[in-house]
GROMACS .gro file of C-alpha atoms in nm:
model
  234
    1GLU     CA    1  -1.294  -0.880   1.346
    2GLN     CA    2  -0.995  -0.651   1.407
    3ASP     CA    3  -0.860  -0.741   1.061
    4ALA     CA    4  -1.195  -0.659   0.902
    5ALA     CA    5  -1.199  -0.321   1.076
    6ALA     CA    6  -0.844  -0.250   0.955
    7VAL     CA    7  -0.939  -0.343   0.597
    8ARG     CA    8  -1.232  -0.101   0.611
    9GLU     CA    9  -0.994   0.165   0.747
   10LEU     CA   10  -0.756   0.095   0.458
   11ARG     CA   11  -1.035   0.127   0.201
   12GLU     CA   12  -1.143   0.462   0.347
   13TRP     CA   13  -0.782   0.586   0.363
   14VAL     CA   14  -0.717   0.495  -0.001
   15SER     CA   15  -1.043   0.657  -0.115
   16LYS     CA   16  -0.919   0.986   0.032
   17LYS     CA   17  -0.543   0.963  -0.026
   18GLY     CA   18  -0.510   0.756  -0.345
   19TRP     CA   19  -0.267   0.474  -0.435
   20PHE     CA   20   0.046   0.668  -0.536
   21GLU     CA   21   0.356   0.613  -0.317
   22LEU     CA   22   0.131   0.406  -0.092
   23THR     CA   23   0.398   0.230   0.113
   24SER     CA   24   0.588   0.540   0.221
   25ARG     CA   25   0.273   0.740   0.297
   26LEU     CA   26   0.079   0.463   0.469
   27PHE     CA   27   0.370   0.381   0.700
   28GLU     CA   28   0.477   0.743   0.744
   29GLY     CA   29   0.641   0.812   1.079
   30LEU     CA   30   0.534   1.127   1.262
   31ARG     CA   31   0.777   1.136   1.554
   32VAL     CA   32   1.059   0.927   1.699
   33ASP     CA   33   1.105   0.906   2.076
   34TYR     CA   34   1.482   0.896   2.134
   35SER     CA   35   1.461   0.933   2.514
   36GLY     CA   36   1.537   0.566   2.582
   37TYR     CA   37   1.839   0.567   2.353
   38GLY     CA   38   1.944   0.904   2.493
   39ALA     CA   39   1.978   0.746   2.837
   40ILE     CA   40   2.200   0.467   2.697
   41GLU     CA   41   2.421   0.651   2.448
   42PRO     CA   42   2.636   0.851   2.698
   43ARG     CA   43   2.739   0.521   2.864
   44MET     CA   44   2.858   0.366   2.536
   45THR     CA   45   3.233   0.369   2.471
   46ARG     CA   46   3.451   0.249   2.185
   47THR     CA   47   3.701  -0.035   2.229
   48ASP     CA   48   4.036  -0.008   2.048
   49GLY     CA   49   4.055  -0.244   1.752
   50ALA     CA   50   3.686  -0.340   1.768
   51PRO     CA   51   3.462  -0.322   1.459
   52GLU     CA   52   3.296   0.013   1.403
   53ASP     CA   53   2.951  -0.113   1.495
   54LEU     CA   54   3.054  -0.256   1.834
   55TYR     CA   55   3.055  -0.059   2.159
   56ASN     CA   56   3.112  -0.130   2.525
   57LEU     CA   57   2.817  -0.063   2.753
   58GLU     CA   58   2.936  -0.099   3.113
   59GLY     CA   59   3.110  -0.429   3.041
   60ARG     CA   60   2.853  -0.544   2.788
   61THR     CA   61   2.929  -0.560   2.414
   62VAL     CA   62   2.652  -0.405   2.207
   63ARG     CA   63   2.604  -0.368   1.831
   64LEU     CA   64   2.474  -0.043   1.685
   65ILE     CA   65   2.294  -0.035   1.349
   66GLY     CA   66   2.309   0.317   1.214
   67ARG     CA   67   2.524   0.598   1.348
   68LEU     CA   68   2.587   0.706   1.704
   69LYS     CA   69   2.377   1.021   1.659
   70ASP     CA   70   2.137   0.862   1.412
   71PRO     CA   71   2.062   0.515   1.552
   72GLN     CA   72   1.834   0.254   1.398
   73ARG     CA   73   1.879  -0.039   1.634
   74LEU     CA   74   2.090  -0.136   1.936
   75THR     CA   75   2.131  -0.501   2.035
   76ASP     CA   76   2.342  -0.721   2.262
   77ALA     CA   77   2.622  -0.848   2.035
   78PHE     CA   78   2.611  -1.199   2.184
   79THR     CA   79   2.250  -1.269   2.286
   80GLY     CA   80   2.078  -1.058   2.020
   81GLU     CA   81   1.861  -0.891   2.283
   82VAL     CA   82   1.714  -0.568   2.145
   83LEU     CA   83   1.797  -0.276   2.371
   84TRP     CA   84   1.648  -0.007   2.149
   85ASP     CA   85   1.477  -0.009   1.806
   86ILE     CA   86   1.361   0.295   1.610
   87ALA     CA   87   1.057   0.109   1.476
   88GLN     CA   88   0.930   0.046   1.828
   89HIS     CA   89   0.966   0.411   1.922
   90THR     CA   90   0.817   0.576   1.613
   91SER     CA   91   0.467   0.720   1.628
   92LEU     CA   92   0.287   0.642   1.301
   93ALA     CA   93   0.024   0.842   1.117
   94THR     CA   94  -0.169   0.516   1.065
   95PRO     CA   95  -0.070   0.272   1.343
   96TRP     CA   96  -0.342   0.026   1.235
   97ALA     CA   97  -0.165  -0.019   0.898
   98LYS     CA   98   0.165  -0.127   1.052
   99GLN     CA   99  -0.017  -0.358   1.291
  100HIS     CA  100  -0.231  -0.541   1.035
  101PHE     CA  101  -0.070  -0.522   0.690
  102ILE     CA  102   0.241  -0.625   0.497
  103ILE     CA  103   0.310  -0.458   0.162
  104ASN     CA  104   0.519  -0.637  -0.100
  105GLU     CA  105   0.637  -0.433  -0.398
  106SER     CA  106   0.734  -0.582  -0.734
  107GLU     CA  107   1.010  -0.475  -0.973
  108ARG     CA  108   0.746  -0.375  -1.228
  109GLY     CA  109   0.593  -0.112  -1.003
  110GLY     CA  110   0.304  -0.315  -0.863
  111LEU     CA  111   0.235  -0.408  -0.505
  112ALA     CA  112   0.031  -0.652  -0.299
  113ILE     CA  113  -0.115  -0.595   0.047
  114HIS     CA  114  -0.147  -0.897   0.278
  115LEU     CA  115  -0.286  -0.943   0.627
  116LYS     CA  116  -0.012  -1.008   0.882
  117SER     CA  117  -0.229  -1.245   1.084
  118THR     CA  118  -0.323  -1.490   0.809
  119GLY     CA  119  -0.119  -1.391   0.503
  120ALA     CA  120  -0.442  -1.347   0.307
  121LEU     CA  121  -0.424  -1.118   0.006
  122VAL     CA  122  -0.627  -0.801   0.061
  123VAL     CA  123  -0.559  -0.627  -0.269
  124SER     CA  124  -0.307  -0.642  -0.551
  125LEU     CA  125  -0.210  -0.337  -0.756
  126ALA     CA  126  -0.085  -0.401  -1.107
  127ALA     CA  127   0.100  -0.069  -1.135
  128ALA     CA  128   0.130   0.201  -0.874
  129PRO     CA  129   0.059   0.549  -1.017
  130SER     CA  130   0.239   0.860  -0.901
  131ALA     CA  131   0.064   1.180  -0.799
  132ASP     CA  132   0.154   1.374  -1.113
  133GLN     CA  133   0.106   1.105  -1.380
  134ASP     CA  134  -0.138   1.204  -1.652
  135VAL     CA  135  -0.385   0.961  -1.804
  136VAL     CA  136  -0.168   0.866  -2.102
  137LYS     CA  137   0.135   0.785  -1.886
  138LEU     CA  138  -0.079   0.594  -1.640
  139GLN     CA  139  -0.239   0.395  -1.919
  140GLY     CA  140   0.104   0.309  -2.064
  141LEU     CA  141   0.221   0.189  -1.723
  142LEU     CA  142  -0.086  -0.027  -1.685
  143MET     CA  143  -0.050  -0.177  -2.033
  144SER     CA  144   0.305  -0.286  -1.957
  145ALA     CA  145   0.214  -0.425  -1.614
  146VAL     CA  146  -0.096  -0.625  -1.708
  147PRO     CA  147  -0.016  -0.861  -2.000
  148MET     CA  148  -0.381  -0.952  -2.056
  149VAL     CA  149  -0.486  -0.594  -2.136
  150ARG     CA  150  -0.500  -0.516  -2.507
  151ALA     CA  151  -0.509  -0.174  -2.670
  152ARG     CA  152  -0.825  -0.123  -2.876
  153ARG     CA  153  -1.039   0.147  -3.031
  154LEU     CA  154  -1.317   0.268  -2.803
  155ASP     CA  155  -1.477   0.537  -3.021
  156HIS     CA  156  -1.814   0.362  -3.039
  157ARG     CA  157  -1.820   0.311  -2.665
  158MET     CA  158  -1.740   0.673  -2.589
  159SER     CA  159  -2.000   0.814  -2.826
  160ASN     CA  160  -2.265   0.823  -2.552
  161GLY     CA  161  -2.047   1.052  -2.342
  162ARG     CA  162  -1.994   0.803  -2.060
  163GLU     CA  163  -1.650   0.762  -1.910
  164ILE     CA  164  -1.451   0.444  -1.978
  165VAL     CA  165  -1.212   0.336  -1.703
  166GLN     CA  166  -0.957   0.060  -1.664
  167ILE     CA  167  -0.912  -0.111  -1.328
  168LEU     CA  168  -0.566  -0.070  -1.176
  169CYS     CA  169  -0.593  -0.328  -0.900
  170SER     CA  170  -0.808  -0.624  -0.808
  171TYR     CA  171  -1.109  -0.569  -0.585
  172ASP     CA  172  -1.304  -0.843  -0.409
  173PRO     CA  173  -1.601  -0.720  -0.201
  174ALA     CA  174  -1.576  -1.025   0.023
  175SER     CA  175  -1.224  -0.926   0.129
  176PHE     CA  176  -1.349  -0.592   0.254
  177GLY     CA  177  -1.690  -0.672   0.390
  178GLY     CA  178  -1.673  -1.040   0.480
  179ALA     CA  179  -1.931  -1.301   0.384
  180GLY     CA  180  -2.209  -1.044   0.400
  181ALA     CA  181  -2.055  -0.810   0.143
  182ASP     CA  182  -2.299  -0.608  -0.067
  183SER     CA  183  -2.403  -0.825  -0.363
  184ASN     CA  184  -2.441  -0.507  -0.572
  185GLN     CA  185  -2.063  -0.459  -0.571
  186LEU     CA  186  -1.845  -0.573  -0.862
  187ARG     CA  187  -1.563  -0.821  -0.822
  188LEU     CA  188  -1.283  -0.679  -1.037
  189GLU     CA  189  -0.945  -0.785  -1.169
  190ALA     CA  190  -0.659  -0.557  -1.267
  191GLY     CA  191  -0.702  -0.470  -1.635
  192ASP     CA  192  -1.083  -0.494  -1.650
  193VAL     CA  193  -1.248  -0.221  -1.861
  194LEU     CA  194  -1.567  -0.057  -1.733
  195GLU     CA  195  -1.821   0.191  -1.863
  196VAL     CA  196  -1.925   0.428  -1.584
  197THR     CA  197  -2.304   0.452  -1.593
  198SER     CA  198  -2.356   0.645  -1.269
  199VAL     CA  199  -2.143   0.849  -1.030
  200GLY     CA  200  -2.239   0.787  -0.670
  201GLN     CA  201  -2.134   0.938  -0.339
  202GLN     CA  202  -1.840   0.879  -0.104
  203GLY     CA  203  -1.609   0.753  -0.379
  204TRP     CA  204  -1.837   0.487  -0.533
  205HIS     CA  205  -1.931   0.463  -0.901
  206TYR     CA  206  -2.173   0.230  -1.077
  207GLY     CA  207  -2.024   0.063  -1.381
  208LYS     CA  208  -2.075  -0.203  -1.644
  209VAL     CA  209  -1.786  -0.435  -1.729
  210ILE     CA  210  -1.731  -0.423  -2.104
  211GLU     CA  211  -1.411  -0.628  -2.111
  212LYS     CA  212  -1.262  -0.873  -1.861
  213SER     CA  213  -0.884  -0.897  -1.851
  214THR     CA  214  -0.911  -1.272  -1.799
  215GLY     CA  215  -1.201  -1.328  -2.038
  216GLY     CA  216  -1.548  -1.439  -1.942
  217GLU     CA  217  -1.861  -1.249  -1.847
  218GLY     CA  218  -1.855  -0.907  -1.683
  219GLY     CA  219  -2.165  -0.779  -1.509
  220GLU     CA  220  -2.245  -0.445  -1.352
  221GLY     CA  221  -2.250  -0.296  -1.005
  222TRP     CA  222  -2.086  -0.054  -0.765
  223TYR     CA  223  -1.709  -0.025  -0.727
  224PRO     CA  224  -1.464   0.211  -0.547
  225CYS     CA  225  -1.365   0.472  -0.807
  226THR     CA  226  -1.005   0.496  -0.678
  227TYR     CA  227  -0.944   0.147  -0.818
  228GLY     CA  228  -0.976   0.270  -1.177
  229ALA     CA  229  -0.833   0.534  -1.410
  230PRO     CA  230  -0.988   0.691  -1.723
  231ILE     CA  231  -0.884   0.513  -2.039
  232GLN     CA  232  -0.794   0.689  -2.362
  233GLU     CA  233  -0.779   0.552  -2.715
  234LEU     CA  234  -0.434   0.403  -2.774
   0.00000   0.00000   0.00000
């Protein structure tokens, strides 16, 4: 139940903030409390001939990761006991994200978000857009990241004035809403092409799948609009 609440929180956060630079912004630190380290640091002394990362703490050998005035972690050199860790003393903008999710980034610019508790995949992003990328650049990035997507002429589909979008990341309603997820929502794969037939409220659009990246039938229904980007003729 806590995981489900965190997934809903993630969906709402993404609908407002977008996908670009997701990892750094989602895990953004607001403030670091150095008071605990500040009480230890004056009692740390260097030992002649010892490696640079080792210090003496009142007869105890400790290892410092980082610099003396810019510490990252302080541990007992022999037992591994953690005496101070910056991660444990950083206030986060979204503490629920750090608690529930793991983000894995790929060399091709994509990323996947998993639940820490079960390892279940929440969402996979084929290519992460940046804030200032225009449609053409974004489309080119997507085409290189999703092998199944093919460039094609869409003149006849655009003649009715409706927007055509391409899905940037997979979306499974069941992952967000559990077994009782709204049956009117579309299950999408990265690379699917949709025709937007209606623009709803709170970040939801109604669309008709006109091409599946993996083949097969499409369907129509509601989907979160932040999962797609307008497509242009290539």
